[in-house]
Coordinates of C-alpha atoms and ligand atoms in Angstrom, one line a residue:
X1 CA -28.7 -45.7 -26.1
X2 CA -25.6 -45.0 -24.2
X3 CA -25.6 -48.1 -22.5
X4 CA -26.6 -49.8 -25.5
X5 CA -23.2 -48.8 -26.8
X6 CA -21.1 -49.6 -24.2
X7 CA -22.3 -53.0 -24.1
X8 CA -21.8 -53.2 -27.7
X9 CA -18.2 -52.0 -27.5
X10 CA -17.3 -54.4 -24.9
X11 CA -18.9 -57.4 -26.7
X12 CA -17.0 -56.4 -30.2
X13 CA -14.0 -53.8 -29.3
X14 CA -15.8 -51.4 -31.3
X15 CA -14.7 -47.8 -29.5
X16 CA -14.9 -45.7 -32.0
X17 CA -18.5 -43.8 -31.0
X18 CA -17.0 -43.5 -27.2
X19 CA -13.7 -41.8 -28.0
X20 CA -15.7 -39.2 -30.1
X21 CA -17.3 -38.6 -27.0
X22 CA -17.1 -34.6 -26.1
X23 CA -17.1 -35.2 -22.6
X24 CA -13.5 -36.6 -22.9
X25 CA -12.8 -34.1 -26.0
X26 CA -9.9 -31.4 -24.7
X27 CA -11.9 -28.2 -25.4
X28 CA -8.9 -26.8 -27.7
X29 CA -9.6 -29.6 -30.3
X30 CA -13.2 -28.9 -29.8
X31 CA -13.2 -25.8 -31.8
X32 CA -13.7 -26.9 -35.5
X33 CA -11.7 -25.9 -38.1
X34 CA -13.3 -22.9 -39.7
X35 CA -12.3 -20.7 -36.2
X36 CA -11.8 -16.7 -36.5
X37 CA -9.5 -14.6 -34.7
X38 CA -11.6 -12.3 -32.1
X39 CA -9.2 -8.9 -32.1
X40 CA -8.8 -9.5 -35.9
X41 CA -12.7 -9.6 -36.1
X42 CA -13.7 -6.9 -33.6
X43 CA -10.7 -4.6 -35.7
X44 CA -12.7 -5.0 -39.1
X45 CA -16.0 -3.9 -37.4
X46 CA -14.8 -1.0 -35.4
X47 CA -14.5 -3.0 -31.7
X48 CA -11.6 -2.5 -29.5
X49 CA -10.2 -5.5 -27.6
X50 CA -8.4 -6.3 -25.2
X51 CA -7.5 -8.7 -22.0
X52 CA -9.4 -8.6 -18.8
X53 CA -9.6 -11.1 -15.7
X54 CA -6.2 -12.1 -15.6
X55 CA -6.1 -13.7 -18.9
X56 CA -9.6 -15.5 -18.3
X57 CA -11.4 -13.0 -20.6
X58 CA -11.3 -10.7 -23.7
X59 CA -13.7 -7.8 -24.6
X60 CA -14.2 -6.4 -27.9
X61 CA -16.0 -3.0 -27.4
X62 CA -17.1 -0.1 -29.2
X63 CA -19.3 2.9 -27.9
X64 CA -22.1 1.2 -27.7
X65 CA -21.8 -2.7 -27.7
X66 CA -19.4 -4.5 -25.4
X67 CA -18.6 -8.3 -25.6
X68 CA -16.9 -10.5 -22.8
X69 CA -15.5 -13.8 -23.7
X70 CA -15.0 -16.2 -21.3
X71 CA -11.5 -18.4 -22.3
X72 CA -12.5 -22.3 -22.6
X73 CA -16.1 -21.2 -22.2
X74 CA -19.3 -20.8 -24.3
X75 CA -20.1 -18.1 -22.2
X76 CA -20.4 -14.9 -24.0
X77 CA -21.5 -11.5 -22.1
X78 CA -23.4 -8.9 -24.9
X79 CA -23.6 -6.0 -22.7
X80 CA -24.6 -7.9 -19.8
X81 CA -26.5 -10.6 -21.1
X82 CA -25.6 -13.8 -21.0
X83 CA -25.4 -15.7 -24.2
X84 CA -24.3 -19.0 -24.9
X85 CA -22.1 -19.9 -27.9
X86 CA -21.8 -23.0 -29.9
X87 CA -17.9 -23.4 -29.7
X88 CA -16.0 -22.3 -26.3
X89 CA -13.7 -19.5 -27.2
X90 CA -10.2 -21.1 -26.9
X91 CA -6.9 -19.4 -26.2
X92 CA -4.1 -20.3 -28.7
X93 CA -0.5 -18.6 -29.1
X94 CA -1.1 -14.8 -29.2
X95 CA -4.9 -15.2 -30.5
X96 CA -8.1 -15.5 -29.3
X97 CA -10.5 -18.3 -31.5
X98 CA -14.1 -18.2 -31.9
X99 CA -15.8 -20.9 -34.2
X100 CA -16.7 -19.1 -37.2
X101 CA -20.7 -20.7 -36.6
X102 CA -20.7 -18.2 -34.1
X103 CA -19.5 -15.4 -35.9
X104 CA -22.0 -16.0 -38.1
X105 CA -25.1 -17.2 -36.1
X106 CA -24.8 -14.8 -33.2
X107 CA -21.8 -11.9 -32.8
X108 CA -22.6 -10.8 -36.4
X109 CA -26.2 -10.3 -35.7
X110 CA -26.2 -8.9 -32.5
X111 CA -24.2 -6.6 -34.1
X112 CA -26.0 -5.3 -37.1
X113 CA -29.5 -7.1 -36.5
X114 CA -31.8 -7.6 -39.3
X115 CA -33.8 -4.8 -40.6
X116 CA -37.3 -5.2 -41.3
X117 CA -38.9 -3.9 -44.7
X118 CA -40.7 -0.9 -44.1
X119 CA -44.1 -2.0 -45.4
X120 CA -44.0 -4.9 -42.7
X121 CA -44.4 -3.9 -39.7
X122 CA -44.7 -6.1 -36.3
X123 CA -48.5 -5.8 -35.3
X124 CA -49.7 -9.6 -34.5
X125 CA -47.6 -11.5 -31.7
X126 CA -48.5 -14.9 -31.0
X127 CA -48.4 -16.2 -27.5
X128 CA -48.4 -19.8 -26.5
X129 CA -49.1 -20.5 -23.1
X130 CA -46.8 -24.1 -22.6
X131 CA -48.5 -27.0 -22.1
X132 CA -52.7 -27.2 -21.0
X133 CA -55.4 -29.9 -20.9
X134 CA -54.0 -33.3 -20.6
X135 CA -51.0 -32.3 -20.4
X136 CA -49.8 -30.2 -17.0
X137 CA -46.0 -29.8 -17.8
X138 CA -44.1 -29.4 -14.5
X139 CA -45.5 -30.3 -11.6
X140 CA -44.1 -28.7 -8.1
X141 CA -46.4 -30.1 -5.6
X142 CA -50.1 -30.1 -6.5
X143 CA -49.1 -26.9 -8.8
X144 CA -49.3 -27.2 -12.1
X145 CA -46.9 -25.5 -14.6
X146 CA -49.7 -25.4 -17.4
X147 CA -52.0 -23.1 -14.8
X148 CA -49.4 -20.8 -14.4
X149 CA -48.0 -20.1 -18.1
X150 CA -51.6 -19.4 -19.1
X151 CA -51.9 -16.8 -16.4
X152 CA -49.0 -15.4 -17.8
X153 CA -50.0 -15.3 -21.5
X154 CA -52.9 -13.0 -20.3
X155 CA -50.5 -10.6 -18.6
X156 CA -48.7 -10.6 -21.8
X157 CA -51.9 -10.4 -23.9
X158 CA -52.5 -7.2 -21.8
X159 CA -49.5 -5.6 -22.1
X160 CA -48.5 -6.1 -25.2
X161 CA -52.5 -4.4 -26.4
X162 CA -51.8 -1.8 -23.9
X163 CA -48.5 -1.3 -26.5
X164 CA -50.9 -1.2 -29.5
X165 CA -50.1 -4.6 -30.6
X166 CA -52.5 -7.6 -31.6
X167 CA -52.2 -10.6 -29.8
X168 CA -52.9 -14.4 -30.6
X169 CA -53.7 -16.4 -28.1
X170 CA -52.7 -19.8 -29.0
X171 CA -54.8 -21.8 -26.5
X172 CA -57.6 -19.7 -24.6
X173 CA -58.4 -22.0 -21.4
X174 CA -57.2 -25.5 -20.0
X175 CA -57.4 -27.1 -23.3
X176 CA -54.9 -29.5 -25.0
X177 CA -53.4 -28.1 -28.4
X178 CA -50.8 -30.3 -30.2
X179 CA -47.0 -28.8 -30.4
X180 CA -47.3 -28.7 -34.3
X181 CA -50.5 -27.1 -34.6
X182 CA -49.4 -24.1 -31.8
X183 CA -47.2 -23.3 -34.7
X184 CA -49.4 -23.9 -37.7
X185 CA -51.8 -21.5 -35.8
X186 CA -49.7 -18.8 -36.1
X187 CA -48.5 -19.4 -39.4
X188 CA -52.2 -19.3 -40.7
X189 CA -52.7 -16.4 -39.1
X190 CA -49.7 -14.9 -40.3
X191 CA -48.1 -13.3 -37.0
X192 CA -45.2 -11.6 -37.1
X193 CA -43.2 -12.8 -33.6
X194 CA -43.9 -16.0 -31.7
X195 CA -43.2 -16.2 -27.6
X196 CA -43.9 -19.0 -26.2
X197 CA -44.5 -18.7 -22.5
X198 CA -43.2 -22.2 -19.6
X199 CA -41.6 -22.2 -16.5
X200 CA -38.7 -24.7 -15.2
X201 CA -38.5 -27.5 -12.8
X202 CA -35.5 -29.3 -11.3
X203 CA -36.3 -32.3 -9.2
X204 CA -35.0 -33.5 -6.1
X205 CA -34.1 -31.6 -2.9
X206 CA -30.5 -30.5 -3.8
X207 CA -31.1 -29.3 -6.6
X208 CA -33.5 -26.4 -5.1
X209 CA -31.4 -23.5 -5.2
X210 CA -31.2 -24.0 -9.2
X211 CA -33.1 -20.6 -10.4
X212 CA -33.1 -18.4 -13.0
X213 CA -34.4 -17.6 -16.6
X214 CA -33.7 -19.1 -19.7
X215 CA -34.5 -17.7 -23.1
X216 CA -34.5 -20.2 -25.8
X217 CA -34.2 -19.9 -30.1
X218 CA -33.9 -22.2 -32.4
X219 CA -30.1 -24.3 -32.8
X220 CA -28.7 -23.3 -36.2
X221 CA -28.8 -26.3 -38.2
X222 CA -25.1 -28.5 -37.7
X223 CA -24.6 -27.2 -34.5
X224 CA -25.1 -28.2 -30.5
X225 CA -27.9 -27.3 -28.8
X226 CA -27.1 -25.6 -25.5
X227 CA -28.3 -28.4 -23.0
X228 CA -26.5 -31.2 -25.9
X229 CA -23.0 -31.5 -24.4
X230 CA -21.4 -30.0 -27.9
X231 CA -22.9 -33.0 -29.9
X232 CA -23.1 -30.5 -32.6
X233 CA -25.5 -32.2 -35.9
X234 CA -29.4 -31.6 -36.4
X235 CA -30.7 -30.7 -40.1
X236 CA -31.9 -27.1 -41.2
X237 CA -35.3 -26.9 -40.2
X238 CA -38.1 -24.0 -41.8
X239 CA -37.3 -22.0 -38.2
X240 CA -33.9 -21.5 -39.4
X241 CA -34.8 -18.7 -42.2
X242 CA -34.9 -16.8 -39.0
X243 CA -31.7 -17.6 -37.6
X244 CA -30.8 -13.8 -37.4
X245 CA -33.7 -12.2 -35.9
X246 CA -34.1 -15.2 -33.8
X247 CA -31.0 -14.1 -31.5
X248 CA -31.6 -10.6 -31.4
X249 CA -35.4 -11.2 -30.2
X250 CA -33.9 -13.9 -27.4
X251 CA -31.6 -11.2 -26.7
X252 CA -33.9 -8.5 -26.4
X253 CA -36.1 -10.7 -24.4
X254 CA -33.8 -12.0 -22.0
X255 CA -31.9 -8.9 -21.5
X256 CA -35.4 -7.1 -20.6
X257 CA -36.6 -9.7 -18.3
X258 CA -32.9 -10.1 -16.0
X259 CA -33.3 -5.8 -16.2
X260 CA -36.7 -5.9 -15.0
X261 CA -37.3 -8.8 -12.4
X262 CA -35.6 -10.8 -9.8
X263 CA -34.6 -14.0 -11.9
X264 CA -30.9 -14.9 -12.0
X265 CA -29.8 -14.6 -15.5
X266 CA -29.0 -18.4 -16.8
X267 CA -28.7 -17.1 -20.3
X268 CA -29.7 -16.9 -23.9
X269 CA -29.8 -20.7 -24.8
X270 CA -30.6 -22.8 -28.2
X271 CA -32.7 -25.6 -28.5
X272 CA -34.8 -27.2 -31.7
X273 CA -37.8 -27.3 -29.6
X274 CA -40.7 -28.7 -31.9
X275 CA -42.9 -25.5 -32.3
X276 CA -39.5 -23.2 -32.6
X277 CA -38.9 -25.8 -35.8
X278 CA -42.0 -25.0 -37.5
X279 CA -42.5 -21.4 -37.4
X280 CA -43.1 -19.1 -40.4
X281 CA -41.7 -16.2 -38.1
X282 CA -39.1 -15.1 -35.7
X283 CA -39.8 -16.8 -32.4
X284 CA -38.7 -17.7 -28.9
X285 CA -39.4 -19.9 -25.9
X286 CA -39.4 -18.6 -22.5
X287 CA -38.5 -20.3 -19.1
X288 CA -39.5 -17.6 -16.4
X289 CA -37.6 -18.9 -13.7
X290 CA -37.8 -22.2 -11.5
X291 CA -41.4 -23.6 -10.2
X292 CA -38.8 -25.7 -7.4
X293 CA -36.9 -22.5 -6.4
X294 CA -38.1 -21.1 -3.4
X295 CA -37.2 -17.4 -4.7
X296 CA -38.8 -17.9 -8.3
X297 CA -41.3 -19.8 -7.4
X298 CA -42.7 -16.9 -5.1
X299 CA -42.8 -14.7 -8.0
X300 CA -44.4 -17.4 -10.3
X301 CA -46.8 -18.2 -8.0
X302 CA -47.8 -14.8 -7.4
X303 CA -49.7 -11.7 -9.6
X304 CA -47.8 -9.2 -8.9
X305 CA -44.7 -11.5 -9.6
X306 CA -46.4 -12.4 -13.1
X307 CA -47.0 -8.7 -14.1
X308 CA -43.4 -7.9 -13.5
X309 CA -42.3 -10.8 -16.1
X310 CA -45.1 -10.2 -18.3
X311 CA -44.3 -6.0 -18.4
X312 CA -40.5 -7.0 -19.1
X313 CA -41.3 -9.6 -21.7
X314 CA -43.1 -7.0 -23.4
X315 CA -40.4 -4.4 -22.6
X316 CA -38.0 -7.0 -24.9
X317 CA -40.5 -7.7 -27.7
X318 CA -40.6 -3.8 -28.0
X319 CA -37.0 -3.4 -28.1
X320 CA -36.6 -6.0 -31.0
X321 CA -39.7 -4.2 -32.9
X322 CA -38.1 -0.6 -32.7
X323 CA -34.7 -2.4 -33.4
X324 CA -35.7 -4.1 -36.6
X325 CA -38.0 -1.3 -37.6
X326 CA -35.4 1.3 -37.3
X327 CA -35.2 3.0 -40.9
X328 CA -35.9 1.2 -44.3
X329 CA -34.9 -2.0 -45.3
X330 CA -31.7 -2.9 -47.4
Ligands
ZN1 ZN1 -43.0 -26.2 -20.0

């Protein structure tokens, strides 16, 4: 398409698509218009900021949450825990600017996350092992990513009944199940988280030393996807209802599996991956690490190196339910 663009605007003159381009877009003029001011923010909910890193950071913290903002980044640190933003956080005069999609799609909930009502409890978590049947997903060699997520999901499966917990299994063996219908299965059968379970892969020799885990959630609709280059757009899809709880479980998630395993933290991403799209529930996709990394692979490749995962997957998905269960709902 690219290509297709470029040849148009050399045949016509026609630029206009190519200078929108946000590769060439100075990141000041790439915040929008509705932006907030960070210390202004943090001061109306009780955070404390202030400079750090030369200039190349500001915090807002209280006595129990800290934030670090990377300057001309999307790189925001929740206690830790990498998260990517929308919008970079730009630098202006005597102010710090954050997009106020941001504010609204991922500060404000990680702050005060969603309560649950009381009568609804989380008992029945769907888990999709990526992939299976016709379909292998990553390949690394003769191994096959679609073997390896399903070993997973059982893991899960056993830790999360271990916890007291019902489990869906959205495929069972080596079988083939269409990305639309892993969600319709857990809508029908009314669960109330989805995790769905893959692993990464990153071609080519130089690229090897790429590892890590990613957590996905659905992109709030308007904005970029993480792995989009700031092409912000995409319409509201039924996944969006759960915008709010969809961060905090990533979060959770994420934050439990860097705690509790080897895997390099490449952050809490967004993505409007088809099954995340369709879900009747709060839900997340899972990359545990990188099949073409020699570290993660060992893991991946290994039990003991899928129980560890599994037990800190788990450790997240209890976190969100005792976070979102705390007290009665507003
Ligand atoms: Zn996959």
């Amino acid at each position: 398409m690219r290509h297709l663009l470029l040849l148009l605007a050399l045949i016509t003159g026609w630029s206009a698509p190519l200078a929108a381009a946000p590769a060439h877009r100075p990141v000041a003029a790439s915040l929008p218009s509705q932006r907030v001011d960070l210390a202004r923010w943090g001061a109306e909910h009780g955070l404390a900021g202030h400079t750090a890193s030369h200039g190349d950071e500001f915090q807002l913290a209280n006595r129990s949450t800290q934030f670090s903002f990377k300057i001309d980044s999307t790189k925001l640190s929740a206690d830790g825990t990498e998260i990517r933003l929308a919008y970079p956080v730009v630098h202006a005069g005597e102010h710090y600017w954050i997009s106020q999609r941001d504010v609204e799609s991922t500060l404000g909930p990680l702050l005060s996350p969603p309560k649950r009502p009381a009568a609804r409890p989380i008992r029945l978590v769907a888990v999709n092992a990526g992939h299976g049947g016709k379909d292998p997903g990553n390949l690394d060699g003769r191994r096959l990513e679609k073997s390896y997520t399903i070993l997973l999901a059982g893991e899960v499966r056993r830790a999360l009944e271990r916890a007291g917990l019902r489990v869906l299994m959205i495929r069972q063996g080596d079988t083939f199940v269409d990305l639309d219908e892993r969600a319709a299965a857990a809508n029908r059968a009314k669960a109330d988280l989805y995790v769905s379970l893959h692993f990464n892969c990153m071609p080519g020799e130089s690229v090897r030393e790429v590892r890590g885990v990613e957590t996905y959630c659905l992109t709030p609709a308007g904005l970029s996807s993480t792995n989009d280059n700031g092409n912000h757009g995409g319409s509201w899809q039924p996944g969006n209802r759960f915008d709010r709880d969809n961060i905090v479980l990533a979060r959770q998630i994420h934050h439990a599996v860097v705690d509790g395993t080897d895997l390099d933290d490449r952050g809490v991403r967004r993505a409007r991956f088809k099954e995340l799209t369709l879900l009747d529930m709060p839900g997340v996709l899972l990359e545990g690490g990188y099949m073409t990394n020699p570290g993660d692979s060992r893991n991946i490749y290994s039990p003991e190196g899928r129980t560890k995962l599994a037990r800190s997957i788990v450790d997240g998905i209890l976190a969100y339910k005792r976070l979102v269960e705390r007290g009665t709902a507003e």
